[in-house]
Coordinates of C-alpha atoms in Angstrom, one line a residue:
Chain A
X274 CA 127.0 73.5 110.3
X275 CA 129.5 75.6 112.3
X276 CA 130.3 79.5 112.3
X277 CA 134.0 80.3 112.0
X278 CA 135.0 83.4 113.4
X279 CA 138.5 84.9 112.3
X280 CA 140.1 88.3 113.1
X281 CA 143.7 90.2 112.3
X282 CA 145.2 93.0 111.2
X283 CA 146.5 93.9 108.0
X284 CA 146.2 96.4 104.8
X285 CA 146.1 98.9 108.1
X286 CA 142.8 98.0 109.5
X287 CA 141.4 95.4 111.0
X288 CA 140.1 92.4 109.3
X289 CA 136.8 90.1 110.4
X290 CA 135.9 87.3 109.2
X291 CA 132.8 84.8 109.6
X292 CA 132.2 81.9 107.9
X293 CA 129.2 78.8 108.1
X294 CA 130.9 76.3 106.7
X295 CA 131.5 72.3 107.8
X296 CA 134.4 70.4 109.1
X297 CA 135.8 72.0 106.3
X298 CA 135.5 75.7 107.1
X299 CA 138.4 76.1 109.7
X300 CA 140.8 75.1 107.1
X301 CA 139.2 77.6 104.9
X302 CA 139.1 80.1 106.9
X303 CA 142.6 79.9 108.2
X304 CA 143.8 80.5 104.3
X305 CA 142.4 84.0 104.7
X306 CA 146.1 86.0 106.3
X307 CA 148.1 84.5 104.0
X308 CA 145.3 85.4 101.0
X309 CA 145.2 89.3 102.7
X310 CA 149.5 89.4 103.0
X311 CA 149.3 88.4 99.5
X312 CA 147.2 91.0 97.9
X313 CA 148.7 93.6 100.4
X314 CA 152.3 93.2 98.6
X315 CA 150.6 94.1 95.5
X316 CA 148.6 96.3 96.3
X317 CA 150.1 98.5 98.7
X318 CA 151.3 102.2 98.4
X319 CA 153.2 102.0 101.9
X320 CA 155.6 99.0 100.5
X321 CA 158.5 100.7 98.3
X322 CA 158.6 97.4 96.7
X323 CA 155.0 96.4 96.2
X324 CA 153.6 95.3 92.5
X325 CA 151.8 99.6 93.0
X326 CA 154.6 100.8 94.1
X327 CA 156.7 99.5 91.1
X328 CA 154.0 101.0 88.4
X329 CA 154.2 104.5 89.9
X330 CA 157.6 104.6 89.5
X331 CA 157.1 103.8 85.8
X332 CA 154.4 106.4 85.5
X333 CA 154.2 106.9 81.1
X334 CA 155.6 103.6 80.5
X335 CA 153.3 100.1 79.3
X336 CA 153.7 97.8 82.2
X337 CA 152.7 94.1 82.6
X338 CA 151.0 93.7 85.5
X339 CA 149.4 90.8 88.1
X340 CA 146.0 89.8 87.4
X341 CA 145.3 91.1 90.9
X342 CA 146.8 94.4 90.8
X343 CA 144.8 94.4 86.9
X344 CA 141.5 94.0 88.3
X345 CA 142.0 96.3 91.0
X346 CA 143.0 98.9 88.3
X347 CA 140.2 98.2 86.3
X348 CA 137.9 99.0 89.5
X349 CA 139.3 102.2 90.3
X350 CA 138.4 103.1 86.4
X351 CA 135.0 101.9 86.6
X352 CA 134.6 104.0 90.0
X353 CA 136.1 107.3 88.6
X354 CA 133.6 107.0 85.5
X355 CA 130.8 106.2 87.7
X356 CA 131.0 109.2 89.9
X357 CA 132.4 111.3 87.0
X358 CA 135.9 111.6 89.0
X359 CA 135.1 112.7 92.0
X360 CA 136.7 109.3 93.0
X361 CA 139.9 109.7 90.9
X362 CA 142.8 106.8 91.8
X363 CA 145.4 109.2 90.7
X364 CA 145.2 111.2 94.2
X365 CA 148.2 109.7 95.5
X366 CA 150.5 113.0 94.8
X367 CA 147.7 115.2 96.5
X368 CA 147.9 112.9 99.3
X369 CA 151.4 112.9 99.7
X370 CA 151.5 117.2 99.3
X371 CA 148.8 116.9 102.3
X372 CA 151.2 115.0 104.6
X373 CA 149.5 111.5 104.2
X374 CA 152.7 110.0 103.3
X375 CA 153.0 107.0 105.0
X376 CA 150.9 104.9 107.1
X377 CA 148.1 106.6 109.2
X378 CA 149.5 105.5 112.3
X379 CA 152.6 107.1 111.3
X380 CA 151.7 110.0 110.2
X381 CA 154.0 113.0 112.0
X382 CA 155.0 116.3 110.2
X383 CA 152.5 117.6 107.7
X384 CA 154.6 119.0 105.2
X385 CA 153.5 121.7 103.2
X386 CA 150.7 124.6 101.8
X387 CA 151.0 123.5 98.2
X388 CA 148.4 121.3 96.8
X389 CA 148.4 119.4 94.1
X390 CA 145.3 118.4 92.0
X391 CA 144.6 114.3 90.7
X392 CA 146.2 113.3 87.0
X393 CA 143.3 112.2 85.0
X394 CA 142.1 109.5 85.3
X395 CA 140.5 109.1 82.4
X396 CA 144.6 108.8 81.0
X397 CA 144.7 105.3 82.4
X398 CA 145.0 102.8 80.2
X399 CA 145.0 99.0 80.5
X400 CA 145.2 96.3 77.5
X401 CA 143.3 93.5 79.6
X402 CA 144.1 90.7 76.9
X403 CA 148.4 91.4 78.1
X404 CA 147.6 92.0 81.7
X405 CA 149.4 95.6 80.8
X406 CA 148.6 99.2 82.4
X407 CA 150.0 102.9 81.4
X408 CA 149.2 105.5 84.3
X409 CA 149.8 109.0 82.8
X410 CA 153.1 111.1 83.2
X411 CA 153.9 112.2 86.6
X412 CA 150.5 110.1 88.3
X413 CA 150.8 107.7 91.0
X414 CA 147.8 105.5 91.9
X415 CA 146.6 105.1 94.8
X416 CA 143.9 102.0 95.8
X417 CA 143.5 102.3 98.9
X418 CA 139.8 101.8 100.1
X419 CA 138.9 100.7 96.2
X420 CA 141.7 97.7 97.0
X421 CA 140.3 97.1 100.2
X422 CA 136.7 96.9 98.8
X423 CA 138.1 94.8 96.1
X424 CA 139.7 92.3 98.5
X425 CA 136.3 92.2 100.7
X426 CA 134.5 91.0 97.7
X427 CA 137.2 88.7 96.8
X428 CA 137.7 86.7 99.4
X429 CA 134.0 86.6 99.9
X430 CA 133.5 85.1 96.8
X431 CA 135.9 83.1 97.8
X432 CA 134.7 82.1 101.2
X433 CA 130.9 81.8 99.5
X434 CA 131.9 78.2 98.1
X435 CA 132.3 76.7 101.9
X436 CA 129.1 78.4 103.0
X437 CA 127.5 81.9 104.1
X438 CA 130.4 84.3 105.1
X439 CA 130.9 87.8 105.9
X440 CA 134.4 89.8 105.5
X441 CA 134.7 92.8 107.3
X442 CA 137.8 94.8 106.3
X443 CA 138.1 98.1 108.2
X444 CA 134.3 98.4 107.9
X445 CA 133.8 98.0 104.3
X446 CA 131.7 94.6 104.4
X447 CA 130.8 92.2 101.9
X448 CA 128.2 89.4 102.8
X449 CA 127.5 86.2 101.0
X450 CA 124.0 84.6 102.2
X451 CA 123.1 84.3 105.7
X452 CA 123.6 82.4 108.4
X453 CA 120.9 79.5 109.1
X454 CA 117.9 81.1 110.6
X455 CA 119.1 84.7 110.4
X456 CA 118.2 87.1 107.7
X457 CA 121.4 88.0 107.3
X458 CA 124.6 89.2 108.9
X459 CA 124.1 92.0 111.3
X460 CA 125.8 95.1 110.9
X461 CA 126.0 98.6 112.8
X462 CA 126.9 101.8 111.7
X463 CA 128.4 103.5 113.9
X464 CA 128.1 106.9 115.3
X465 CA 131.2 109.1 114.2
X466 CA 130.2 110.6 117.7
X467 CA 130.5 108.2 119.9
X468 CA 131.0 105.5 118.5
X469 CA 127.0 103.9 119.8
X470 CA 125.3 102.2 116.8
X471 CA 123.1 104.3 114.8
X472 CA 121.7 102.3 112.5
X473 CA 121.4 98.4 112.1
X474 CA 121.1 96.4 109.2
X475 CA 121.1 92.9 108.1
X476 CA 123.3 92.6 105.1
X477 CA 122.7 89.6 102.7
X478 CA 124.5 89.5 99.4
X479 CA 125.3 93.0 99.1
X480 CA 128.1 95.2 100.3
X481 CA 128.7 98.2 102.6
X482 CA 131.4 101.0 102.7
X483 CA 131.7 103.5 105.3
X484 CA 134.3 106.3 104.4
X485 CA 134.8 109.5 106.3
X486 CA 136.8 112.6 107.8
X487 CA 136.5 111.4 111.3
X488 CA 138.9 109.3 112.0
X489 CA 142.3 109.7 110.0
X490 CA 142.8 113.5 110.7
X491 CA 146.1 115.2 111.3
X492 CA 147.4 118.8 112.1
X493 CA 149.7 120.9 109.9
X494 CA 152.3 123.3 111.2
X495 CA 150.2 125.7 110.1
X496 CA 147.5 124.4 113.0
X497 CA 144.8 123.3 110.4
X498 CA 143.5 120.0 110.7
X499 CA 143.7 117.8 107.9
X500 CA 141.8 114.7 107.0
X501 CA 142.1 112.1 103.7
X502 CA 139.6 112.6 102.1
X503 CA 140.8 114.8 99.2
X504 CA 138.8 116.7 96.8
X505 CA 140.9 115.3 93.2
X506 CA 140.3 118.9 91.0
X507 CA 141.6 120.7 93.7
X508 CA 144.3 118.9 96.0
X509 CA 142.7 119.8 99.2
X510 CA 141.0 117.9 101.7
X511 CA 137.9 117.9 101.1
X512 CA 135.5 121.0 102.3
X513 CA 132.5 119.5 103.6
X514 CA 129.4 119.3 106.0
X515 CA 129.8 115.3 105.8
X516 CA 131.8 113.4 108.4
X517 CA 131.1 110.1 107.8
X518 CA 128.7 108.5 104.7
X519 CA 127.6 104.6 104.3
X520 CA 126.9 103.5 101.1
X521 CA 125.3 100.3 100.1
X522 CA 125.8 98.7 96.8
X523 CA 126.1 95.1 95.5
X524 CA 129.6 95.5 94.5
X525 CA 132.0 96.6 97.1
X526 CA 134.2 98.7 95.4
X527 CA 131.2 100.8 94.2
X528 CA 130.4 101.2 97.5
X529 CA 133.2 102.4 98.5
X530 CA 133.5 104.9 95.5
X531 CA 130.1 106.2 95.9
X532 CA 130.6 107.0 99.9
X533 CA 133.5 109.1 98.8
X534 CA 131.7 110.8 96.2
X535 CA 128.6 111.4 98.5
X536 CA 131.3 113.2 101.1
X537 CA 132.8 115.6 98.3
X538 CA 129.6 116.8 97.0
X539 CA 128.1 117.4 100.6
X540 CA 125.4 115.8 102.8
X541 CA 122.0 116.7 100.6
X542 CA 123.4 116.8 97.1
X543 CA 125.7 114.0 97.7
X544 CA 122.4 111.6 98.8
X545 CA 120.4 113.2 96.1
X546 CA 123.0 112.1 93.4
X547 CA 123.3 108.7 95.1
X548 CA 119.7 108.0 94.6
X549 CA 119.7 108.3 91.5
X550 CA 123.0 105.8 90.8
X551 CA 121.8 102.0 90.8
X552 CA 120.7 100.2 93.3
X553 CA 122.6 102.5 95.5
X554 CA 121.1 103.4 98.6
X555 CA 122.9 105.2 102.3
X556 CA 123.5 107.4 104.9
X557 CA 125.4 110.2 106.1
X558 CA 126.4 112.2 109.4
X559 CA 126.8 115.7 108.8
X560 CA 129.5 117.5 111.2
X561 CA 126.7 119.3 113.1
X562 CA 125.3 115.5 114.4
X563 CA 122.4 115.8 111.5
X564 CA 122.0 112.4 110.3
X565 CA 120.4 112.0 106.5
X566 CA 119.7 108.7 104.7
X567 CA 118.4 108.3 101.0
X568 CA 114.8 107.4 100.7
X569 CA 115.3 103.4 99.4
X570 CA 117.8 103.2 102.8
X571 CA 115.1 104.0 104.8
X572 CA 112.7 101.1 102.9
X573 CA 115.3 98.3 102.9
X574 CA 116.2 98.6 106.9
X575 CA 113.1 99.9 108.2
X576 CA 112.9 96.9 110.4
X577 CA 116.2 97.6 111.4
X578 CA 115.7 101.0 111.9
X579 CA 112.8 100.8 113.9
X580 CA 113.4 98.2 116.5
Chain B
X292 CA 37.7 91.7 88.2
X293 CA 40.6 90.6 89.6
X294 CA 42.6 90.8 86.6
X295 CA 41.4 94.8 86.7
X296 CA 42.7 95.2 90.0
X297 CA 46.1 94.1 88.9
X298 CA 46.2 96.0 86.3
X299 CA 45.9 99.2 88.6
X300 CA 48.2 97.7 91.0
X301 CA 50.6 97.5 88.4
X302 CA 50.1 100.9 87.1
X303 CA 50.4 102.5 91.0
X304 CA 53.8 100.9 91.1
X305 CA 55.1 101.6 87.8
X306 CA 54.0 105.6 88.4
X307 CA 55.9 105.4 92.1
X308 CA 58.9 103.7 90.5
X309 CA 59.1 106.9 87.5
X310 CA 58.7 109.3 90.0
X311 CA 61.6 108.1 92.6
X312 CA 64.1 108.0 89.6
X313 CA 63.1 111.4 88.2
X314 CA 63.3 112.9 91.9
X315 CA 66.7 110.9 92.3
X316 CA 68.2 112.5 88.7
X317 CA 66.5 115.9 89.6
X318 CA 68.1 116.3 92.8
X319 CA 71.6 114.7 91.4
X320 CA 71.7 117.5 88.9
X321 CA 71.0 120.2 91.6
X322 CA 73.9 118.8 93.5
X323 CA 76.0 119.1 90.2
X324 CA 75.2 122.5 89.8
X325 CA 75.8 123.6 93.2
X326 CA 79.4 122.1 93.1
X327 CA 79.8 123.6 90.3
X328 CA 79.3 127.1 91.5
X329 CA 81.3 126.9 94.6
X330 CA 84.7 125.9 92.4
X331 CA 83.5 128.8 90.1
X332 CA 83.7 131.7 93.3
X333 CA 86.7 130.2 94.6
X334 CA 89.8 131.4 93.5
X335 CA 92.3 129.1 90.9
X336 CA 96.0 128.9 91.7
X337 CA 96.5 130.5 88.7
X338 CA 94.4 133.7 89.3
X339 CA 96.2 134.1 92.7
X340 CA 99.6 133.7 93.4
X341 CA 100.0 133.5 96.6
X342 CA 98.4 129.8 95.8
X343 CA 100.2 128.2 93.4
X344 CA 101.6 125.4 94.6
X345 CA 105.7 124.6 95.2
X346 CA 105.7 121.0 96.2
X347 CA 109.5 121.1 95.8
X348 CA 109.8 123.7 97.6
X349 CA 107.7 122.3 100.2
X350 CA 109.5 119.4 100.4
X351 CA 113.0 121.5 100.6
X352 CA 111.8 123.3 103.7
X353 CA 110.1 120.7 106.0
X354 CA 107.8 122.1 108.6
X355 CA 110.0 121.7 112.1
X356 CA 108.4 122.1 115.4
X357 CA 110.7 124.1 117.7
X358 CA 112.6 122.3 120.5
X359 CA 115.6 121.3 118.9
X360 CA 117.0 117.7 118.6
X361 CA 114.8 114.7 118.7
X362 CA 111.3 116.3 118.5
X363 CA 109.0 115.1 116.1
X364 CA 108.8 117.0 113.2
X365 CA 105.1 118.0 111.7
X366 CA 104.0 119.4 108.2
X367 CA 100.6 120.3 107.6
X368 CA 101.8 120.5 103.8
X369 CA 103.5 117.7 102.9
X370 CA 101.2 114.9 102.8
X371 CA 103.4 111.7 101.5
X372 CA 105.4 112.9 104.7
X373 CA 107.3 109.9 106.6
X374 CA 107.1 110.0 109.7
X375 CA 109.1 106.4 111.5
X376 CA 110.1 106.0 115.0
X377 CA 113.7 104.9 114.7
X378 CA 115.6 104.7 118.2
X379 CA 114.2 106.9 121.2
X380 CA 116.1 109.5 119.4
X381 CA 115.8 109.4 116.2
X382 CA 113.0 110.2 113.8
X383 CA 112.6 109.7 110.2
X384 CA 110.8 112.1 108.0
X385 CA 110.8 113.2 104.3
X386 CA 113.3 116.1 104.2
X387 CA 113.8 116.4 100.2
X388 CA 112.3 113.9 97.2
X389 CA 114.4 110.9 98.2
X390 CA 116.2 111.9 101.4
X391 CA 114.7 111.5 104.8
X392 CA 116.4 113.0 108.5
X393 CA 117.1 110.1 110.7
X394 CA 118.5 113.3 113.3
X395 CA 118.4 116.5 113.8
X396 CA 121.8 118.8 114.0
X397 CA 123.3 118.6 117.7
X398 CA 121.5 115.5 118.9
X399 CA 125.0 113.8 119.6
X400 CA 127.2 113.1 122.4
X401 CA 130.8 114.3 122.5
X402 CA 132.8 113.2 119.2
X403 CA 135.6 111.0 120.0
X404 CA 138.3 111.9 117.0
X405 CA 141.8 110.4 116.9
X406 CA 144.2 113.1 115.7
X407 CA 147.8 113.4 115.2
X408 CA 149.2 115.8 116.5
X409 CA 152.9 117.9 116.4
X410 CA 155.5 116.5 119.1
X411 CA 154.4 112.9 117.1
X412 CA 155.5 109.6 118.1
X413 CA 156.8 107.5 115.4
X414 CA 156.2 104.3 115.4
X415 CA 157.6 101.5 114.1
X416 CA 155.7 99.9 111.2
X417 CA 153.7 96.6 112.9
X418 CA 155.7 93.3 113.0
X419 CA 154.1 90.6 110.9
X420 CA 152.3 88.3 113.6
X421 CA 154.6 85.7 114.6
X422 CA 151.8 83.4 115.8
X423 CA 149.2 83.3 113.1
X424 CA 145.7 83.8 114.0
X425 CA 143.6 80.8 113.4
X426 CA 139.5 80.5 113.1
X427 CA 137.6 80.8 116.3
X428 CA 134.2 78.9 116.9
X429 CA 131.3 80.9 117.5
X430 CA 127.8 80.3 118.8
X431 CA 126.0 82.7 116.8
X432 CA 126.8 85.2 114.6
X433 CA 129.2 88.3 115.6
X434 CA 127.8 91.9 114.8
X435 CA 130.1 94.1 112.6
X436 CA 130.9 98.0 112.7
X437 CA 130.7 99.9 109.9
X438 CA 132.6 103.0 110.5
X439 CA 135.4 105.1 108.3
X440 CA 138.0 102.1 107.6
X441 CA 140.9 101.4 110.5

């Protein structure tokens, strides 16, 4: 058995790959940019022409859609109901009233005071059995991390027919067995702070989503800094003590939902709720350097934790 | 004559065996009663308040020692507390049912934060890569970061 190693950018973060695999597993693995380039024209909100793009536009109207851009759809729902919308897909026009209207990197002139709060999302609609979707009037989705969390767990499912893999995308992670004679695949959350590793963790068949206000921030003419995060009933970014939360779940788009929801509600009530969701477990850093983890986070990586 | 002297043998033994177990459930009912006594002067929780117990509370409001970031914390009151030596920095300890402190507030070196700013440079959006990346062998597995997606 060999380990593959791949990494490259794209979706507008990096992408890591790993993969234990035979002869076979280079060829496998080399499949991966094209795989990544092809749910990124879907998926994307920063291509005028991609398959998201297109249904925005048509915002009130039935529209067939890929199976791809379906099940992606279908995720962001689930996510909303599990957290009882404080993920909501529909944030894209609050985003773009923020000044997040175009890729991070080029981000330049905040635009404006007014804010706008998410559609609802419970006004989605999808008839699975014709691959169609209605978004409500006026709504724009937006997939962002869900899509990326999505694509993780894809392509590891994916990658887990050649062998044990991990598929890091911008830090949400998704790993499928573990490499021979490892418990796992090593992972490190990092410190918002510095950057040092805070915790360690071997990840085996599960999934990890780290979302935050750290890193994609931004200043407004009016001096304030913004971050996107945004808090869907109100429009605003969100008003917080969290800075970054890690939230481990077995299905990566959950994840990724439930780190989001654990930042809008705050550090202690956000890991209280989490708790209680299933098989849920994480961690947060507050903006003051406090570092909080749920109980059952504590349990699983103890080993980690304490080395 | 011997058969008498058994007899009284038998008699001593079974009179020093009825007396031990009488003196044993004697003094095991004395010790009852005492106990009993004591938890009648002391006072309930219910009769004073001051007593009754908050273990949510409690558990809300953990014990710190002074000294700021990365001393160990200590609660006479909380006795399921967890207490686990992370990193040289870092301890663990129940804060609230469910959530534990891995580190106290202002234990952290200088934040590094990417911000945009006014006077921006924009850039153009990323050429696709002309020369694909391609699978690298390595000898043991690579650690990942987790950290807010870029």
């Amino acid at each position: 058995m060999t380990l593959y190693a791949m990494t490259f950018r794209a979706m507008g973060c990096q992408i890591h790959a790993q993969l234990e695999a035979g002869v076979e597993g280079h060829a496998v693995l080399s499949q991966l940019p094209a795989k990544v380039e092809a749910m990124e024209a879907r998926l994307s909100r920063f291509r005028p022409d991609s398959e998201l793009m297109q249904l925005n536009k048509r915002a009130g109207e039935w529209v067939k859609v890929s199976t791809t851009l379906l099940e992606v759809i279908q995720a962001a729902k689930h996510a909303a109901q599990l957290t009882n919308g404080l993920f909501n897909p529909l944030v894209l026009p609050a985003m773009l009233a923020n000044g997040y209207d175009r890729s991070f990197e080029q981000i330049a002139l905040p635009l404006t005071t007014a804010h706008v709060p998410a559609g609802d999302w419970q006004g989605i609609e999808l008839r699975r059995s014709a691959r169609e979707v209605r978004i409500p009037p006026s709504s724009a989705l937006d997939l962002g991390g869900i899509a990326k969390g999505w694509a993780a767990e894809k392509l590891a499912d994916e990658l887990a027919q050649t062998g044990a893999c991990l598929v890091n995308m911008g830090g949400d992670m998704v790993a499928r067995g573990a490499p021979q004679g490892w418990q796992g695949w090593q992972v490190e959350v990092s410190d918002p702070f510095n950057d040092a590793p805070l915790v360690s963790l071997w990840l085996k068949d599960t999934a990890i989503a780290t979302s935050g206000s750290d890193f994609r921030q931004w200043a407004t003419q009016a001096g304030k800094t913004y971050h996107h995060i945004v808090n869907p009933q109100t429009g605003c970014p969100a008003a917080t003590n969290v800075l970054m939360a890690s939230v481990v779940h077995p299905h990566a788009p959950t994840a990724e939902a439930y780190a989001k929801a654990v930042i809008l509600q705050g550090a202690e009530a956000g890991l209280s709720w989490l708790s209680q969701q299933w098989h849920a477990e994480g961690l947060v850093v507050q903006d003051d350097g406090k570092v909080l983890a749920t109980a059952n986070f504590v349990l699983s990586h103890n080993e980690r934790l304490s080395s | 004559m011997a058969n008498s002297d058994r007899a009284r043998k038998l008699l001593i033994r079974t009179a020093l065996a009825t007396s031990a177990t009488i003196a044993t459930l004697i003094g095991a009912q004395n010790l009852a009663m005492l106990d009993a006594s004591q938890f009648q002067s002391s006072p309930t929780p219910e009769a004073d308040g001051s007593l009754t117990s908050q273990p949510d509370a409690v558990f809300a409001l953990p014990m710190l020692e002074a000294g700021g970031a990365g001393t160990a914390f200590a609660s006479a009151t909380v006795p399921t507390t967890l207490v686990v030596q992370a990193t040289p920095d870092i301890t663990i300890m129940q804060a609230v049912p469910n959530i534990v402190i891995l580190r106290h507030a202002g234990n952290t070196a200088p934040r590094i934060t990417t911000t945009s700013t006014s006077n921006p440079v924009v850039q153009q959006p990323a050429a696709p890569q002309i020369v694909p990346p391609a699978p690298v062998v390595v000898q043991q597995p690579v650690t990942q970061k987790s950290k807010s997606s870029r």
